[in-house]
């Protein structure tokens, strides 16, 4: 905590879903279109009660599917409205077709999303396979460690997505049930401060101008598709510095600063775990416990997976000897998880890089505990100075 | 309607394109000369035409030109057929087919 | 209801230079629809021939705001545009300009892949008009059969072969499906009757809430017909009662045109179309008879429905 908190915040008890719905209430979007899906159902459900009580001005479009949810949200955003939706798992997969279109049209839609395993078999509990499935859709992806971060991240996502240098949609995720349904004490901004922070939305273009009618969503042939993809790619690159700036400003204003990655006790560390989401909280406790025993261990939490924080990660990893990448999904590429392969790819051209192993864990909500994480640190300590790292990809907590 | 021909050479660069792939010049398809397609062309006889506008209603390519005139009998604004836009006409022959048989103001001829 | 001269006097909001085939049946649906609407209008189009032909970047045939999202979701997308308008008018962010909203799709994007999205948007009661241009197959991808393809038509995925006489199933009745949504206005019309089409669009525009119009449109490529016959072909579909002109206002059916003694045999219409060529080979008389029986039965059923409603005192 670098800054003194000037704004008096409210301390409340909220689940992750409640925290995200609270952020949406303060954002007060013009349109929300959503469809229920466990464990994200509550977000739109709670928001609906805000609509019913007249606490927001939102037109709530209760669609018949997630595909229509994102389609209607896209339509609303193209009409110049601030529009949001929320979903999880199969719902996100059903939206998948529309997600890259939203990005290409440069519509800054923010979507709270609860990480849940994808079918099959059907499973309603947490892993990251849904979000990872959509990782190349052109959406910014921000992972939350707890309900506080979920709230903060939704507010920041609006600032990031709507920044003229970005104009990209953003997913803000929590871990299914672990965060979405876990009650925590969090701090929220007073409504007036939140609204001032969010500010008024000014769309880059709108369909609702009949004097200057525009055509949106044209078909590109070979002569323009490439030129239309480049700005999306460049916006994703530009988003990195904007995300950092927004996170820093948020810290200065409200005492909770954010970055693309969070380094926890890595300054003199030799071994570290890289993970996303709620596991970071558990791993931090293990780091603290091992530190009291004199072990030089730390943790790197990837808060923003898209854009992928290549520069920050390579810098953070340059001083480490051994790293275990935790993936809560498998790429089914025959070689580990998506976070692992991206971290390896980021490091390939670095002169200073640690040994890297990969753990796939927690699929379908399988619990991960401090003992398992401690065992991984023990392994990292044993391999950090040896030539042989053993199995590169391992599966944690599965019965074989 | 006039368009900047430089925008329709298929060579705009990334920095020249509006954000989001939108296009801000409505009706710009007129820059495409679909009249090149035709093998038959409609020939309109101004003297036979009674400006019933049936051809206007059914031309898929919006090629029946209109002009606003003052109807001397009624004193109100009227619309007359002002010929065919052969720059965009694809020569489908619908205009000739829907022209009332007793009028037959449009006939199809070889385009080249 | 506007006269043809009045319509022709208005500015064209859908212009030429698009890339639809010569003699294509759908473009004048959009020309006439937009001519019939005086208010500001925004159009959302589904992927398909119309969208592909009218918006090849940087060319656009639209002089009204136009949005294409994907294939199956023009209704849902339009519902979002409409919700945005209502919301921002209500909160005072934009002024009320009596904006109207139209979504369209072909038969593939409406009868089949987009049916769920359409159903949802209609059920939710958005103030929008959905127009389906129905040419009876997936023409854009190369004449594959759709739920709208008539029985025994030749298509590339239900082709006529040594043992199969084309598509073996009957065409889906989309207008009736939409009537089942209890929307205030449903109508069936053709691209080849400017008056019926524009009257129905005008009527739809006078009603608040969800409206649906399905318009039969010729596809010279898929129907294997002469380009100059495009208008005549949809008129004949009405005259043989394969495709009656009717509307359903608040659930009450009304036939707009009864050919009575001018009713022509379906075969007269079919024989102009190459997609039905096989039906006129010796030995296939029973197939033709089957189609005629089906059309007659459907026509009688429709008349009975209309009689029932007119006897209730609703015209």
GROMACS .gro file of N, CA and C in nm, chain A residues 189-312:
model
  372
  189UNK      N    1  -1.620   0.137  -0.300
  189UNK     CA    2  -1.624   0.283  -0.306
  189UNK      C    3  -1.765   0.332  -0.279
  190UNK      N    4  -1.778   0.448  -0.217
  190UNK     CA    5  -1.912   0.509  -0.210
  190UNK      C    6  -1.962   0.530  -0.352
  191UNK      N    7  -2.094   0.524  -0.371
  191UNK     CA    8  -2.151   0.533  -0.506
  191UNK      C    9  -2.103   0.655  -0.584
  192UNK      N   10  -2.103   0.769  -0.519
  192UNK     CA   11  -2.064   0.891  -0.590
  192UNK      C   12  -1.920   0.883  -0.640
  193UNK      N   13  -1.832   0.830  -0.554
  193UNK     CA   14  -1.692   0.818  -0.595
  193UNK      C   15  -1.676   0.718  -0.708
  194UNK      N   16  -1.751   0.607  -0.698
  194UNK     CA   17  -1.742   0.506  -0.803
  194UNK      C   18  -1.788   0.564  -0.936
  195UNK      N   19  -1.898   0.638  -0.933
  195UNK     CA   20  -1.951   0.696  -1.057
  195UNK      C   21  -1.857   0.801  -1.114
  196UNK      N   22  -1.795   0.876  -1.025
  196UNK     CA   23  -1.699   0.975  -1.072
  196UNK      C   24  -1.578   0.906  -1.133
  197UNK      N   25  -1.536   0.797  -1.068
  197UNK     CA   26  -1.421   0.721  -1.120
  197UNK      C   27  -1.453   0.664  -1.258
  198UNK      N   28  -1.569   0.605  -1.273
  198UNK     CA   29  -1.609   0.543  -1.400
  198UNK      C   30  -1.626   0.649  -1.508
  199UNK      N   31  -1.692   0.756  -1.476
  199UNK     CA   32  -1.711   0.864  -1.573
  199UNK      C   33  -1.816   0.831  -1.678
  200UNK      N   34  -1.849   0.932  -1.758
  200UNK     CA   35  -1.948   0.913  -1.865
  200UNK      C   36  -1.883   0.839  -1.981
  201UNK      N   37  -1.963   0.763  -2.052
  201UNK     CA   38  -1.911   0.686  -2.165
  201UNK      C   39  -1.934   0.762  -2.295
  202UNK      N   40  -1.830   0.770  -2.373
  202UNK     CA   41  -1.846   0.830  -2.505
  202UNK      C   42  -1.802   0.727  -2.608
  203UNK      N   43  -1.901   0.677  -2.682
  203UNK     CA   44  -1.871   0.572  -2.781
  203UNK      C   45  -1.793   0.632  -2.898
  204UNK      N   46  -1.712   0.548  -2.955
  204UNK     CA   47  -1.634   0.593  -3.071
  204UNK      C   48  -1.722   0.611  -3.195
  205UNK      N   49  -1.825   0.527  -3.203
  205UNK     CA   50  -1.921   0.542  -3.313
  205UNK      C   51  -2.057   0.492  -3.267
  206UNK      N   52  -2.159   0.530  -3.340
  206UNK     CA   53  -2.294   0.485  -3.304
  206UNK      C   54  -2.378   0.463  -3.428
  207UNK      N   55  -2.454   0.357  -3.423
  207UNK     CA   56  -2.551   0.330  -3.530
  207UNK      C   57  -2.664   0.431  -3.529
  208UNK      N   58  -2.685   0.494  -3.414
  208UNK     CA   59  -2.805   0.576  -3.398
  208UNK      C   60  -2.784   0.719  -3.447
  209UNK      N   61  -2.717   0.732  -3.560
  209UNK     CA   62  -2.703   0.863  -3.621
  209UNK      C   63  -2.750   0.851  -3.765
  210UNK      N   64  -2.874   0.891  -3.789
  210UNK     CA   65  -2.930   0.870  -3.923
  210UNK      C   66  -2.883   0.977  -4.021
  211UNK      N   67  -2.824   1.084  -3.966
  211UNK     CA   68  -2.771   1.186  -4.057
  211UNK      C   69  -2.636   1.146  -4.113
  212UNK      N   70  -2.561   1.073  -4.034
  212UNK     CA   71  -2.434   1.020  -4.083
  212UNK      C   72  -2.435   0.868  -4.066
  213UNK      N   73  -2.509   0.800  -4.153
  213UNK     CA   74  -2.522   0.655  -4.134
  213UNK      C   75  -2.392   0.580  -4.164
  214UNK      N   76  -2.361   0.486  -4.077
  214UNK     CA   77  -2.239   0.407  -4.097
  214UNK      C   78  -2.274   0.261  -4.123
  215UNK      N   79  -2.183   0.193  -4.187
  215UNK     CA   80  -2.195   0.049  -4.207
  215UNK      C   81  -2.096  -0.018  -4.113
  216UNK      N   82  -2.146  -0.109  -4.031
  216UNK     CA   83  -2.063  -0.176  -3.930
  216UNK      C   84  -2.067  -0.326  -3.955
  217UNK      N   85  -1.951  -0.388  -3.956
  217UNK     CA   86  -1.947  -0.533  -3.975
  217UNK      C   87  -1.943  -0.574  -4.121
  218UNK      N   88  -1.878  -0.494  -4.202
  218UNK     CA   89  -1.863  -0.526  -4.345
  218UNK      C   90  -1.788  -0.657  -4.364
  219UNK      N   91  -1.804  -0.714  -4.481
  219UNK     CA   92  -1.723  -0.831  -4.515
  219UNK      C   93  -1.595  -0.781  -4.581
  220UNK      N   94  -1.483  -0.835  -4.537
  220UNK     CA   95  -1.353  -0.801  -4.596
  220UNK      C   96  -1.309  -0.913  -4.689
  221UNK      N   97  -1.258  -0.875  -4.801
  221UNK     CA   98  -1.196  -0.975  -4.889
  221UNK      C   99  -1.045  -0.977  -4.859
  222UNK      N  100  -0.970  -1.038  -4.946
  222UNK     CA  101  -0.826  -1.053  -4.921
  222UNK      C  102  -0.757  -0.917  -4.909
  223UNK      N  103  -0.816  -0.812  -4.964
  223UNK     CA  104  -0.746  -0.685  -4.967
  223UNK      C  105  -0.758  -0.603  -4.839
  224UNK      N  106  -0.849  -0.641  -4.746
  224UNK     CA  107  -0.861  -0.559  -4.625
  224UNK      C  108  -0.860  -0.634  -4.492
  225UNK      N  109  -0.882  -0.763  -4.493
  225UNK     CA  110  -0.891  -0.835  -4.365
  225UNK      C  111  -0.765  -0.815  -4.280
  226UNK      N  112  -0.651  -0.830  -4.343
  226UNK     CA  113  -0.523  -0.819  -4.270
  226UNK      C  114  -0.510  -0.679  -4.208
  227UNK      N  115  -0.541  -0.577  -4.286
  227UNK     CA  116  -0.530  -0.439  -4.236
  227UNK      C  117  -0.628  -0.414  -4.122
  228UNK      N  118  -0.740  -0.485  -4.121
  228UNK     CA  119  -0.836  -0.468  -4.012
  228UNK      C  120  -0.799  -0.550  -3.888
  229UNK      N  121  -0.716  -0.651  -3.902
  229UNK     CA  122  -0.673  -0.728  -3.785
  229UNK      C  123  -0.559  -0.658  -3.710
  230UNK      N  124  -0.476  -0.587  -3.785
  230UNK     CA  125  -0.359  -0.524  -3.722
  230UNK      C  126  -0.398  -0.427  -3.609
  231UNK      N  127  -0.498  -0.341  -3.627
  231UNK     CA  128  -0.533  -0.250  -3.516
  231UNK      C  129  -0.576  -0.325  -3.390
  232UNK      N  130  -0.639  -0.440  -3.406
  232UNK     CA  131  -0.681  -0.518  -3.289
  232UNK      C  132  -0.556  -0.571  -3.217
  233UNK      N  133  -0.462  -0.617  -3.296
  233UNK     CA  134  -0.336  -0.668  -3.241
  233UNK      C  135  -0.261  -0.555  -3.169
  234UNK      N  136  -0.256  -0.439  -3.234
  234UNK     CA  137  -0.185  -0.326  -3.175
  234UNK      C  138  -0.254  -0.273  -3.049
  235UNK      N  139  -0.387  -0.278  -3.050
  235UNK     CA  140  -0.461  -0.233  -2.931
  235UNK      C  141  -0.430  -0.324  -2.813
  236UNK      N  142  -0.419  -0.454  -2.840
  236UNK     CA  143  -0.387  -0.548  -2.732
  236UNK      C  144  -0.247  -0.520  -2.678
  237UNK      N  145  -0.154  -0.484  -2.766
  237UNK     CA  146  -0.020  -0.448  -2.720
  237UNK      C  147  -0.025  -0.319  -2.638
  238UNK      N  148  -0.101  -0.223  -2.688
  238UNK     CA  149  -0.110  -0.093  -2.619
  238UNK      C  150  -0.177  -0.107  -2.483
  239UNK      N  151  -0.262  -0.209  -2.470
  239UNK     CA  152  -0.338  -0.226  -2.346
  239UNK      C  153  -0.247  -0.248  -2.226
  240UNK      N  154  -0.130  -0.304  -2.249
  240UNK     CA  155  -0.041  -0.335  -2.136
  240UNK      C  156  -0.009  -0.210  -2.054
  241UNK      N  157   0.033  -0.105  -2.120
  241UNK     CA  158   0.071   0.015  -2.043
  241UNK      C  159  -0.053   0.082  -1.984
  242UNK      N  160  -0.166   0.072  -2.054
  242UNK     CA  161  -0.289   0.132  -2.001
  242UNK      C  162  -0.332   0.057  -1.874
  243UNK      N  163  -0.324  -0.075  -1.878
  243UNK     CA  164  -0.364  -0.155  -1.761
  243UNK      C  165  -0.275  -0.119  -1.641
  244UNK      N  166  -0.146  -0.105  -1.670
  244UNK     CA  167  -0.052  -0.067  -1.562
  244UNK      C  168  -0.088   0.070  -1.504
  245UNK      N  169  -0.116   0.164  -1.593
  245UNK     CA  170  -0.146   0.301  -1.549
  245UNK      C  171  -0.275   0.304  -1.468
  246UNK      N  172  -0.377   0.234  -1.519
  246UNK     CA  173  -0.506   0.230  -1.448
  246UNK      C  174  -0.488   0.166  -1.310
  247UNK      N  175  -0.409   0.060  -1.304
  247UNK     CA  176  -0.384  -0.010  -1.177
  247UNK      C  177  -0.310   0.079  -1.077
  248UNK      N  178  -0.215   0.156  -1.131
  248UNK     CA  179  -0.136   0.247  -1.046
  248UNK      C  180  -0.226   0.360  -0.993
  249UNK      N  181  -0.304   0.418  -1.085
  249UNK     CA  182  -0.395   0.526  -1.044
  249UNK      C  183  -0.495   0.479  -0.939
  250UNK      N  184  -0.546   0.357  -0.961
  250UNK     CA  185  -0.643   0.302  -0.866
  250UNK      C  186  -0.580   0.292  -0.727
  251UNK      N  187  -0.454   0.249  -0.725
  251UNK     CA  188  -0.381   0.238  -0.599
  251UNK      C  189  -0.364   0.373  -0.532
  252UNK      N  190  -0.330   0.472  -0.613
  252UNK     CA  191  -0.310   0.606  -0.556
  252UNK      C  192  -0.440   0.664  -0.501
  253UNK      N  193  -0.548   0.635  -0.570
  253UNK     CA  194  -0.678   0.689  -0.526
  253UNK      C  195  -0.736   0.611  -0.409
  254UNK      N  196  -0.727   0.478  -0.419
  254UNK     CA  197  -0.805   0.397  -0.324
  254UNK      C  198  -0.721   0.301  -0.241
  255UNK      N  199  -0.588   0.309  -0.258
  255UNK     CA  200  -0.501   0.231  -0.171
  255UNK      C  201  -0.479   0.087  -0.213
  256UNK      N  202  -0.534   0.046  -0.326
  256UNK     CA  203  -0.510  -0.091  -0.372
  256UNK      C  204  -0.456  -0.083  -0.516
  257UNK      N  205  -0.324  -0.096  -0.529
  257UNK     CA  206  -0.260  -0.083  -0.660
  257UNK      C  207  -0.256  -0.218  -0.732
  258UNK      N  208  -0.260  -0.211  -0.864
  258UNK     CA  209  -0.259  -0.335  -0.944
  258UNK      C  210  -0.161  -0.322  -1.059
  259UNK      N  211  -0.116  -0.437  -1.107
  259UNK     CA  212  -0.022  -0.441  -1.219
  259UNK      C  213  -0.060  -0.561  -1.307
  260UNK      N  214   0.018  -0.583  -1.412
  260UNK     CA  215  -0.010  -0.699  -1.498
  260UNK      C  216   0.016  -0.829  -1.423
  261UNK      N  217   0.128  -0.827  -1.348
  261UNK     CA  218   0.159  -0.942  -1.263
  261UNK      C  219   0.181  -0.892  -1.122
  262UNK      N  220   0.168  -0.983  -1.026
  262UNK     CA  221   0.200  -0.948  -0.888
  262UNK      C  222   0.314  -1.037  -0.842
  263UNK      N  223   0.420  -0.972  -0.796
  263UNK     CA  224   0.534  -1.047  -0.745
  263UNK      C  225   0.523  -1.053  -0.593
  264UNK      N  226   0.525  -1.173  -0.539
  264UNK     CA  227   0.512  -1.187  -0.393
  264UNK      C  228   0.640  -1.252  -0.339
  265UNK      N  229   0.714  -1.175  -0.268
  265UNK     CA  230   0.839  -1.216  -0.201
  265UNK      C  231   0.936  -1.283  -0.300
  266UNK      N  232   0.951  -1.219  -0.413
  266UNK     CA  233   1.041  -1.276  -0.514
  266UNK      C  234   1.177  -1.208  -0.520
  267UNK      N  235   1.194  -1.100  -0.443
  267UNK     CA  236   1.317  -1.022  -0.459
  267UNK      C  237   1.444  -1.106  -0.450
  268UNK      N  238   1.452  -1.189  -0.350
  268UNK     CA  239   1.573  -1.272  -0.335
  268UNK      C  240   1.540  -1.421  -0.355
  269UNK      N  241   1.424  -1.445  -0.416
  269UNK     CA  242   1.379  -1.585  -0.426
  269UNK      C  243   1.459  -1.661  -0.531
  270UNK      N  244   1.471  -1.791  -0.508
  270UNK     CA  245   1.536  -1.879  -0.607
  270UNK      C  246   1.433  -1.968  -0.674
  271UNK      N  247   1.326  -1.994  -0.602
  271UNK     CA  248   1.220  -2.081  -0.658
  271UNK      C  249   1.086  -2.009  -0.645
  272UNK      N  250   1.003  -2.027  -0.748
  272UNK     CA  251   0.872  -1.960  -0.742
  272UNK      C  252   0.767  -2.042  -0.815
  273UNK      N  253   0.646  -2.018  -0.774
  273UNK     CA  254   0.531  -2.075  -0.846
  273UNK      C  255   0.464  -1.961  -0.921
  274UNK      N  256   0.418  -1.992  -1.042
  274UNK     CA  257   0.338  -1.896  -1.118
  274UNK      C  258   0.195  -1.949  -1.121
  275UNK      N  259   0.099  -1.868  -1.084
  275UNK     CA  260  -0.040  -1.913  -1.093
  275UNK      C  261  -0.133  -1.797  -1.117
  276UNK      N  262  -0.260  -1.830  -1.138
  276UNK     CA  263  -0.364  -1.732  -1.164
  276UNK      C  264  -0.477  -1.751  -1.064
  277UNK      N  265  -0.545  -1.642  -1.033
  277UNK     CA  266  -0.670  -1.653  -0.959
  277UNK      C  267  -0.654  -1.688  -0.812
  278UNK      N  268  -0.752  -1.761  -0.757
  278UNK     CA  269  -0.762  -1.783  -0.614
  278UNK      C  270  -0.646  -1.864  -0.558
  279UNK      N  271  -0.583  -1.947  -0.639
  279UNK     CA  272  -0.472  -2.030  -0.590
  279UNK      C  273  -0.358  -1.942  -0.536
  280UNK      N  274  -0.348  -1.821  -0.590
  280UNK     CA  275  -0.242  -1.731  -0.544
  280UNK      C  276  -0.255  -1.704  -0.395
  281UNK      N  277  -0.378  -1.693  -0.348
  281UNK     CA  278  -0.399  -1.667  -0.205
  281UNK      C  279  -0.347  -1.780  -0.120
  282UNK      N  280  -0.378  -1.902  -0.161
  282UNK     CA  281  -0.331  -2.020  -0.087
  282UNK      C  282  -0.179  -2.029  -0.093
  283UNK      N  283  -0.125  -2.004  -0.213
  283UNK     CA  284   0.020  -2.018  -0.231
  283UNK      C  285   0.097  -1.913  -0.150
  284UNK      N  286   0.037  -1.795  -0.134
  284UNK     CA  287   0.105  -1.691  -0.055
  284UNK      C  288   0.125  -1.738   0.091
  285UNK      N  289   0.025  -1.809   0.144
  285UNK     CA  290   0.038  -1.861   0.280
  285UNK      C  291   0.153  -1.961   0.288
  286UNK      N  292   0.165  -2.043   0.185
  286UNK     CA  293   0.273  -2.143   0.184
  286UNK      C  294   0.408  -2.072   0.177
  287UNK      N  295   0.415  -1.969   0.092
  287UNK     CA  296   0.540  -1.893   0.080
  287UNK      C  297   0.578  -1.836   0.218
  288UNK      N  298   0.481  -1.778   0.284
  288UNK     CA  299   0.508  -1.719   0.416
  288UNK      C  300   0.561  -1.824   0.514
  289UNK      N  301   0.497  -1.942   0.510
  289UNK     CA  302   0.538  -2.048   0.602
  289UNK      C  303   0.680  -2.095   0.571
  290UNK      N  304   0.710  -2.109   0.441
  290UNK     CA  305   0.843  -2.158   0.403
  290UNK      C  306   0.950  -2.053   0.429
  291UNK      N  307   0.909  -1.928   0.413
  291UNK     CA  308   1.004  -1.819   0.441
  291UNK      C  309   1.048  -1.821   0.588
  292UNK      N  310   0.955  -1.855   0.677
  292UNK     CA  311   0.992  -1.861   0.818
  292UNK      C  312   1.094  -1.972   0.844
  293UNK      N  313   1.097  -2.070   0.752
  293UNK     CA  314   1.197  -2.177   0.764
  293UNK      C  315   1.325  -2.141   0.690
  294UNK      N  316   1.330  -2.020   0.636
  294UNK     CA  317   1.451  -1.974   0.568
  294UNK      C  318   1.461  -2.010   0.421
  295UNK      N  319   1.353  -2.062   0.364
  295UNK     CA  320   1.359  -2.099   0.222
  295UNK      C  321   1.339  -1.976   0.135
  296UNK      N  322   1.418  -1.967   0.027
  296UNK     CA  323   1.408  -1.851  -0.062
  296UNK      C  324   1.305  -1.880  -0.171
  297UNK      N  325   1.180  -1.868  -0.132
  297UNK     CA  326   1.071  -1.898  -0.226
  297UNK      C  327   0.979  -1.777  -0.242
  298UNK      N  328   0.917  -1.772  -0.357
  298UNK     CA  329   0.823  -1.662  -0.383
  298UNK      C  330   0.711  -1.706  -0.475
  299UNK      N  331   0.632  -1.609  -0.515
  299UNK     CA  332   0.516  -1.639  -0.600
  299UNK      C  333   0.498  -1.529  -0.704
  300UNK      N  334   0.463  -1.569  -0.823
  300UNK     CA  335   0.426  -1.471  -0.925
  300UNK      C  336   0.282  -1.499  -0.967
  301UNK      N  337   0.198  -1.401  -0.946
  301UNK     CA  338   0.057  -1.415  -0.988
  301UNK      C  339   0.039  -1.341  -1.120
  302UNK      N  340  -0.010  -1.412  -1.219
  302UNK     CA  341  -0.043  -1.343  -1.344
  302UNK      C  342  -0.186  -1.291  -1.327
  303UNK      N  343  -0.196  -1.160  -1.316
  303UNK     CA  344  -0.331  -1.099  -1.301
  303UNK      C  345  -0.395  -1.083  -1.438
  304UNK      N  346  -0.313  -1.042  -1.534
  304UNK     CA  347  -0.365  -1.020  -1.669
  304UNK      C  348  -0.304  -1.124  -1.763
  305UNK      N  349  -0.391  -1.211  -1.814
  305UNK     CA  350  -0.342  -1.315  -1.905
  305UNK      C  351  -0.347  -1.269  -2.049
  306UNK      N  352  -0.442  -1.178  -2.079
  306UNK     CA  353  -0.447  -1.115  -2.211
  306UNK      C  354  -0.460  -0.966  -2.190
  307UNK      N  355  -0.372  -0.881  -2.241
  307UNK     CA  356  -0.251  -0.920  -2.313
  307UNK      C  357  -0.154  -0.995  -2.222
  308UNK      N  358  -0.075  -1.084  -2.281
  308UNK     CA  359   0.018  -1.163  -2.200
  308UNK      C  360   0.138  -1.078  -2.161
  309UNK      N  361   0.166  -1.070  -2.031
  309UNK     CA  362   0.270  -0.977  -1.984
  309UNK      C  363   0.412  -1.030  -2.006
  310UNK      N  364   0.452  -1.042  -2.130
  310UNK     CA  365   0.580  -1.103  -2.165
  310UNK      C  366   0.697  -1.031  -2.098
  311UNK      N  367   0.703  -0.899  -2.114
  311UNK     CA  368   0.818  -0.823  -2.063
  311UNK      C  369   0.828  -0.834  -1.911
  312UNK      N  370   0.715  -0.814  -1.844
  312UNK     CA  371   0.716  -0.819  -1.697
  312UNK      C  372   0.755  -0.956  -1.647
   0.00000   0.00000   0.00000
